[in-house]
Amino acid sequence: MQEIVDSGFTGVQLRVHDERGEWVGSTGLRKLGESAEPPADGHCRIGSNTKTFTAALVLHLVAEGRIGLDTPADDYLPEFGLDRRITVRMLLQHTSGVFNFTGEFYDDGTFAPGIPVRGKEWVDNRFKTYRPQELVQLALSKPARFEPGTDWNYSNTNYVLARLLVENVTGRSPAEEMQRRIIEPLGLSRTVAPYTQHEVPEPHAHAYYRYEEEGGRQKTVDVTRQNPSWISGGGDMISTTRDLHTFISALLGGKLLPAPLLAEMCTPHPKAGYGLGVFVQDTEGGGTIITHNGGITGHAALMYSTPDGRKTLTAALNYVDDAAMSLAGPFQKATQRLVKEVFGGGRTERVASTD
């Protein structure tokens, strides 16, 4: 954990559950300029971990027979005129080919922008409210990446569509459905789907963004408060390391979905190892882990588990983000070290403790 802070992160909160019990800790700073460490179970914007919650929500409705995984998504979302070849499964698996509204990086190194998500423009507009339909319409105005079902490409648009699909099918807001089907049954008392809520509940560590002003001067601002509607179903939820553990452990332990659907969720696409809202990865020790991580302008969350949900690693990080995503490399190395330590090839002697 200290190595993660030394690599440039402001603070780290970590939680590990296994057959020995629970280990919890934090290090670094809760807030720049102060000495306090991050709270051991503080609230954090969890970024793309939101996608796993959304996929579980959609699959819950699949289990009830209200949504068909291989039904054209257009049947549930007629207002957008989607390509009829795009199925619900393709949305959850990122194989629809739909343009990513936060921008697309192409193989030749070019970048096609979407909504403003970087630099001073994002900072100045961080309290703007985007309607999910607006994000989808922007994405659909751009050329598709590929023919539906022929390739894989991570696109936040898929999960905005998935959330709108839930709303159309149930007649209730996705937040209400998430609360009723997942958050309340699992007792996730510190998990919220904010949509346009600016505040992160206390306690929390602070998130920062660094950008360049006119004249080349670097400025760092506290962006803990922001309107997450700009990322919408792609990553707008808030949670804690404890609630993330409870969620992924219950999901993989079979408490939310019937076994056949859970098996489909954890069946990876050959190109990227992505199932339906989760990544499926091999460990150095020959095992398998189910995971989804996420980052959103100065906050990040990690969520890893064995396929049976019995051993988990969840973490929350706070840091100074920037347009160059300069901490992306250290972030990848940090997660690899943690995964090796907990799931294979690392030290195994730990003292169980609780916060």
Coordinates of C-alpha atoms in Angstrom, one line a residue:
M1 CA 0.0 0.0 0.0
Q2 CA 2.8 2.4 0.8
E3 CA 4.4 1.6 -2.6
I4 CA 1.1 2.7 -4.2
V5 CA 1.2 6.0 -2.4
D6 CA 4.9 6.4 -3.2
S7 CA 4.1 5.9 -6.9
G8 CA 2.0 9.1 -6.8
F9 CA -1.4 8.2 -5.3
T10 CA -2.7 10.4 -2.5
G11 CA -4.2 7.6 -0.4
V12 CA -5.3 4.0 -0.4
Q13 CA -8.0 2.0 1.5
L14 CA -7.7 -1.8 1.2
R15 CA -9.9 -4.7 2.4
V16 CA -9.1 -8.4 2.0
H17 CA -11.5 -11.3 2.9
D18 CA -10.5 -14.9 2.9
E19 CA -10.8 -18.1 4.9
R20 CA -8.8 -16.5 7.8
G21 CA -11.1 -13.5 8.1
E22 CA -10.7 -9.9 7.2
W23 CA -7.8 -7.5 6.9
V24 CA -8.5 -3.8 6.6
G25 CA -6.1 -0.8 6.3
S26 CA -5.5 2.6 4.9
T27 CA -2.4 4.8 4.2
G28 CA -1.5 8.1 2.6
L29 CA -3.6 11.2 2.9
R30 CA -7.3 11.8 3.1
K31 CA -6.9 15.4 1.8
L32 CA -3.9 17.3 0.4
G33 CA -2.3 19.6 2.9
E34 CA -3.5 17.6 5.9
S35 CA -2.0 14.7 7.8
A36 CA -5.0 12.4 8.4
E37 CA -5.1 9.1 6.6
P38 CA -8.1 8.1 4.4
P39 CA -10.9 6.5 6.4
A40 CA -10.6 2.7 6.5
D41 CA -14.1 2.3 4.9
G42 CA -14.7 5.7 3.3
H43 CA -17.1 6.5 0.5
C44 CA -15.6 6.6 -2.9
R45 CA -16.8 7.2 -6.5
I46 CA -16.4 3.7 -7.9
G47 CA -16.3 4.5 -11.6
S48 CA -16.7 1.5 -13.9
N49 CA -17.4 -0.9 -11.1
T50 CA -20.9 0.6 -11.7
K51 CA -21.0 -1.6 -14.8
T52 CA -21.0 -4.8 -12.7
F53 CA -24.0 -3.5 -10.7
T54 CA -25.8 -2.5 -13.9
A55 CA -25.1 -5.9 -15.5
A56 CA -26.4 -7.7 -12.4
L57 CA -29.5 -5.6 -12.5
V58 CA -30.2 -6.4 -16.1
L59 CA -29.6 -10.1 -15.5
H60 CA -32.0 -10.0 -12.6
L61 CA -34.7 -9.0 -15.0
V62 CA -33.5 -11.6 -17.5
A63 CA -34.0 -14.2 -14.7
E64 CA -37.6 -13.1 -14.3
G65 CA -38.2 -13.4 -18.1
R66 CA -38.8 -9.7 -18.6
I67 CA -35.7 -9.2 -20.7
G68 CA -34.2 -11.6 -23.3
L69 CA -30.4 -11.6 -23.4
D70 CA -30.4 -12.4 -27.2
T71 CA -33.3 -10.2 -28.0
P72 CA -32.6 -7.1 -30.1
A73 CA -32.0 -4.1 -27.7
D74 CA -34.2 -2.1 -30.1
D75 CA -37.2 -4.0 -28.8
Y76 CA -36.8 -2.4 -25.4
L77 CA -35.3 1.0 -26.6
P78 CA -37.4 1.8 -29.7
E79 CA -36.8 5.6 -29.3
F80 CA -33.2 5.3 -30.6
G81 CA -33.5 3.3 -33.8
L82 CA -30.7 1.0 -32.8
D83 CA -29.2 -1.5 -35.3
R84 CA -31.5 -4.5 -35.0
R85 CA -28.5 -6.8 -34.9
I86 CA -27.5 -5.3 -31.5
T87 CA -28.7 -7.6 -28.7
V88 CA -28.9 -7.0 -24.9
R89 CA -26.0 -9.4 -24.5
M90 CA -23.9 -7.3 -26.8
L91 CA -24.5 -4.2 -24.7
L92 CA -23.4 -6.0 -21.5
Q93 CA -20.4 -7.6 -23.3
H94 CA -19.2 -4.5 -25.2
T95 CA -19.6 -6.2 -28.6
S96 CA -22.3 -3.8 -30.0
G97 CA -19.9 -1.6 -31.8
V98 CA -21.6 1.6 -30.6
F99 CA -19.4 4.6 -30.3
N100 CA -18.1 5.6 -26.8
F101 CA -19.6 9.0 -25.9
T102 CA -16.5 9.8 -23.8
G103 CA -14.4 9.5 -26.9
E104 CA -12.7 6.8 -29.0
F105 CA -9.1 5.9 -29.4
Y106 CA -8.4 4.2 -32.8
D107 CA -5.7 1.7 -33.7
D108 CA -3.9 4.3 -35.8
G109 CA -3.4 6.6 -32.8
T110 CA -6.1 9.1 -33.6
F111 CA -8.8 10.2 -31.1
A112 CA -12.4 11.0 -31.8
P113 CA -13.8 13.2 -29.1
G114 CA -17.2 12.8 -27.4
I115 CA -18.4 15.0 -24.6
P116 CA -15.7 17.1 -22.7
V117 CA -14.0 14.7 -20.2
R118 CA -10.5 16.2 -19.9
G119 CA -8.7 19.5 -19.1
K120 CA -10.1 22.8 -18.1
E121 CA -13.2 22.3 -20.2
W122 CA -14.2 19.4 -18.0
V123 CA -13.4 21.2 -14.8
D124 CA -15.5 24.2 -15.8
N125 CA -18.4 22.0 -16.7
R126 CA -18.2 19.4 -13.9
F127 CA -21.6 20.4 -12.5
K128 CA -23.5 20.2 -15.8
T129 CA -26.3 17.7 -16.0
Y130 CA -26.3 15.4 -19.0
R131 CA -29.5 13.4 -19.7
P132 CA -28.7 9.8 -20.5
Q133 CA -30.6 10.1 -23.8
E134 CA -28.4 13.0 -24.8
L135 CA -25.3 10.9 -24.3
V136 CA -26.8 8.0 -26.4
Q137 CA -27.8 10.3 -29.2
L138 CA -24.3 11.8 -29.4
A139 CA -22.9 8.3 -29.6
L140 CA -25.3 7.2 -32.3
S141 CA -24.5 10.3 -34.4
K142 CA -20.9 8.9 -34.7
P143 CA -19.9 6.0 -37.0
A144 CA -20.0 2.6 -35.3
R145 CA -16.7 1.0 -34.4
F146 CA -17.6 -2.3 -36.1
E147 CA -20.6 -4.5 -37.2
P148 CA -22.5 -5.7 -34.2
G149 CA -21.1 -8.9 -32.6
T150 CA -18.0 -9.0 -34.8
D151 CA -15.5 -7.5 -32.4
W152 CA -15.0 -6.1 -28.9
N153 CA -14.6 -2.5 -27.8
Y154 CA -15.1 -1.0 -24.3
S155 CA -17.8 1.7 -24.6
N156 CA -19.6 3.5 -21.8
T157 CA -22.5 4.0 -24.2
N158 CA -23.4 0.3 -23.8
Y159 CA -24.1 0.7 -20.1
V160 CA -26.2 3.9 -20.5
L161 CA -28.3 2.0 -22.9
A162 CA -28.5 -0.9 -20.5
R163 CA -29.7 1.4 -17.7
L164 CA -32.3 3.0 -20.0
L165 CA -33.5 -0.4 -20.9
V166 CA -34.1 -1.2 -17.3
E167 CA -36.2 2.0 -17.0
N168 CA -38.2 1.2 -20.1
V169 CA -38.9 -2.4 -19.0
T170 CA -39.8 -1.7 -15.4
G171 CA -41.4 1.8 -15.6
R172 CA -39.2 2.8 -12.7
S173 CA -36.0 4.7 -12.5
P174 CA -32.8 2.6 -12.6
A175 CA -31.9 4.0 -9.1
E176 CA -35.2 2.7 -7.7
E177 CA -34.6 -0.7 -9.3
M178 CA -31.0 -0.9 -8.1
Q179 CA -32.2 -0.1 -4.6
R180 CA -35.0 -2.6 -4.6
R181 CA -33.2 -5.5 -6.3
I182 CA -29.6 -5.2 -5.2
I183 CA -28.7 -2.5 -2.6
E184 CA -31.5 -3.2 0.0
P185 CA -31.5 -7.1 -0.2
L186 CA -27.7 -7.2 0.3
G187 CA -27.7 -4.5 3.0
L188 CA -25.4 -2.1 1.1
S189 CA -26.2 0.8 3.3
R190 CA -23.3 2.9 2.1
T191 CA -23.8 2.4 -1.6
V192 CA -25.6 5.0 -3.7
A193 CA -26.5 5.5 -7.3
P194 CA -26.4 9.3 -7.4
Y195 CA -27.0 10.1 -11.1
T196 CA -26.8 13.9 -10.5
Q197 CA -25.9 14.1 -6.8
H198 CA -22.9 16.3 -6.3
E199 CA -21.8 15.3 -2.9
V200 CA -19.9 12.2 -1.7
P201 CA -21.2 11.2 1.7
E202 CA -18.9 11.4 4.7
P203 CA -16.5 10.0 5.5
H204 CA -14.5 10.2 2.3
A205 CA -11.1 10.9 0.9
H206 CA -10.7 13.8 -1.5
A207 CA -10.3 13.6 -5.3
Y208 CA -8.3 16.0 -7.4
Y209 CA -7.7 17.1 -11.0
R210 CA -4.7 18.9 -12.4
Y211 CA -5.0 20.9 -15.6
E212 CA -3.1 23.5 -17.6
E213 CA -4.4 27.1 -17.5
E214 CA -3.6 29.7 -20.2
G215 CA 0.1 30.6 -20.1
G216 CA 1.0 27.0 -19.2
R217 CA 0.5 27.2 -15.4
Q218 CA -0.6 24.0 -13.8
K219 CA -3.6 24.2 -11.4
T220 CA -4.9 21.4 -9.1
V221 CA -8.5 21.6 -8.0
D222 CA -10.6 19.5 -5.6
V223 CA -13.2 17.7 -7.7
T224 CA -14.7 15.5 -5.0
R225 CA -17.9 17.4 -5.6
Q226 CA -19.1 17.0 -9.2
N227 CA -22.2 16.0 -11.2
P228 CA -21.5 12.4 -12.3
S229 CA -24.3 12.5 -15.0
W230 CA -21.5 13.0 -17.5
I231 CA -20.5 9.3 -17.1
S232 CA -24.0 8.1 -16.2
G233 CA -24.4 4.3 -16.3
G234 CA -20.8 4.0 -17.2
G235 CA -19.6 4.9 -13.7
D236 CA -21.7 7.2 -11.5
M237 CA -22.1 5.1 -8.3
I238 CA -20.6 5.6 -4.9
S239 CA -19.7 2.8 -2.5
T240 CA -17.1 1.6 0.1
T241 CA -14.6 -1.2 0.2
R242 CA -17.0 -3.1 2.6
D243 CA -20.0 -2.8 0.4
L244 CA -18.0 -3.7 -2.7
H245 CA -16.9 -6.9 -0.9
T246 CA -20.4 -7.7 0.1
F247 CA -21.7 -7.2 -3.4
I248 CA -19.1 -9.2 -5.3
S249 CA -19.1 -12.0 -2.8
A250 CA -22.9 -12.2 -2.9
L251 CA -23.0 -12.0 -6.7
L252 CA -20.5 -14.7 -7.3
G253 CA -21.8 -16.8 -4.4
G254 CA -25.1 -17.1 -6.2
K255 CA -27.3 -14.9 -4.0
L256 CA -28.4 -12.6 -6.8
L257 CA -28.7 -14.7 -10.0
P258 CA -29.5 -18.3 -10.9
A259 CA -26.4 -20.5 -11.6
P260 CA -26.9 -20.6 -15.4
L261 CA -27.1 -16.8 -15.7
L262 CA -24.1 -16.3 -13.4
A263 CA -22.1 -18.8 -15.6
E264 CA -23.0 -16.7 -18.6
M265 CA -22.0 -13.5 -16.8
C266 CA -18.6 -15.0 -16.1
T267 CA -18.0 -16.5 -19.6
P268 CA -15.3 -14.2 -21.2
H269 CA -15.2 -12.9 -24.7
P270 CA -12.0 -14.3 -26.3
K271 CA -10.6 -10.9 -27.3
A272 CA -10.7 -9.1 -23.9
G273 CA -11.6 -11.6 -21.3
Y274 CA -14.8 -9.7 -20.6
G275 CA -18.0 -11.4 -19.7
L276 CA -21.3 -9.6 -18.9
G277 CA -20.1 -6.7 -16.7
V278 CA -17.0 -8.4 -15.4
F279 CA -13.5 -9.3 -16.5
V280 CA -12.3 -12.9 -16.1
Q281 CA -8.6 -13.1 -15.5
D282 CA -6.0 -15.9 -14.9
T283 CA -3.7 -15.6 -12.0
E284 CA 0.0 -16.5 -11.9
G285 CA -0.8 -19.4 -9.7
G286 CA -3.1 -21.0 -12.2
G287 CA -6.4 -19.8 -10.7
T288 CA -9.1 -17.5 -12.0
I289 CA -10.4 -14.2 -10.6
I290 CA -13.5 -12.2 -11.5
T291 CA -13.0 -8.4 -11.4
H292 CA -14.0 -5.0 -12.5
N293 CA -12.1 -1.8 -11.6
G294 CA -13.0 1.8 -12.2
G295 CA -11.6 5.3 -12.0
I296 CA -13.4 8.7 -12.2
T297 CA -11.3 11.9 -12.0
G298 CA -9.4 11.4 -8.7
H299 CA -11.2 8.5 -7.3
A300 CA -10.7 4.8 -8.2
A301 CA -12.0 1.5 -6.9
L302 CA -10.8 -2.1 -7.2
M303 CA -13.0 -5.2 -6.9
Y304 CA -11.5 -8.7 -7.2
S305 CA -12.9 -12.1 -6.2
T306 CA -12.4 -15.8 -6.7
P307 CA -15.2 -17.3 -8.8
D308 CA -17.0 -18.6 -5.7
G309 CA -16.9 -15.2 -3.9
R310 CA -15.0 -16.6 -0.9
K311 CA -11.8 -14.6 -1.3
T312 CA -12.1 -10.9 -2.2
L313 CA -9.9 -7.8 -2.5
T314 CA -11.6 -4.4 -2.6
A315 CA -9.9 -1.1 -2.5
A316 CA -10.5 2.7 -2.9
L317 CA -7.8 5.1 -4.1
N318 CA -7.7 8.9 -4.2
Y319 CA -5.3 10.8 -6.4
V320 CA -4.6 13.8 -8.6
D321 CA -5.9 13.0 -12.0
D322 CA -4.9 14.8 -15.2
A323 CA -5.6 14.8 -19.0
A324 CA -2.5 12.7 -19.7
M325 CA -3.7 10.1 -17.2
S326 CA -0.2 10.0 -15.9
L327 CA -1.0 7.6 -13.1
A328 CA -2.4 5.0 -15.4
G329 CA 0.9 3.1 -15.5
P330 CA 1.4 3.1 -11.7
F331 CA -2.3 2.2 -11.3
Q332 CA -1.8 -1.0 -13.4
K333 CA 1.4 -1.9 -11.6
A334 CA -0.3 -1.4 -8.2
T335 CA -3.2 -3.6 -9.1
Q336 CA -1.0 -6.3 -10.4
R337 CA 1.1 -6.3 -7.2
L338 CA -2.0 -6.5 -5.0
V339 CA -3.6 -9.3 -7.1
K340 CA -0.4 -11.3 -6.9
E341 CA -0.1 -10.8 -3.2
V342 CA -3.7 -11.9 -2.4
F343 CA -4.6 -14.4 -5.2
G344 CA -1.4 -16.1 -6.2
G345 CA 2.4 -16.0 -5.8
G346 CA 2.5 -13.5 -3.0
R347 CA 2.8 -13.6 0.8
T348 CA 0.1 -15.5 2.5
E349 CA 0.7 -15.0 6.2
R350 CA -1.6 -12.3 7.5
V351 CA -3.2 -11.4 10.8
A352 CA -7.0 -11.1 10.6
S353 CA -8.3 -7.9 11.9
T354 CA -11.3 -5.6 11.5
D355 CA -11.8 -1.9 11.4

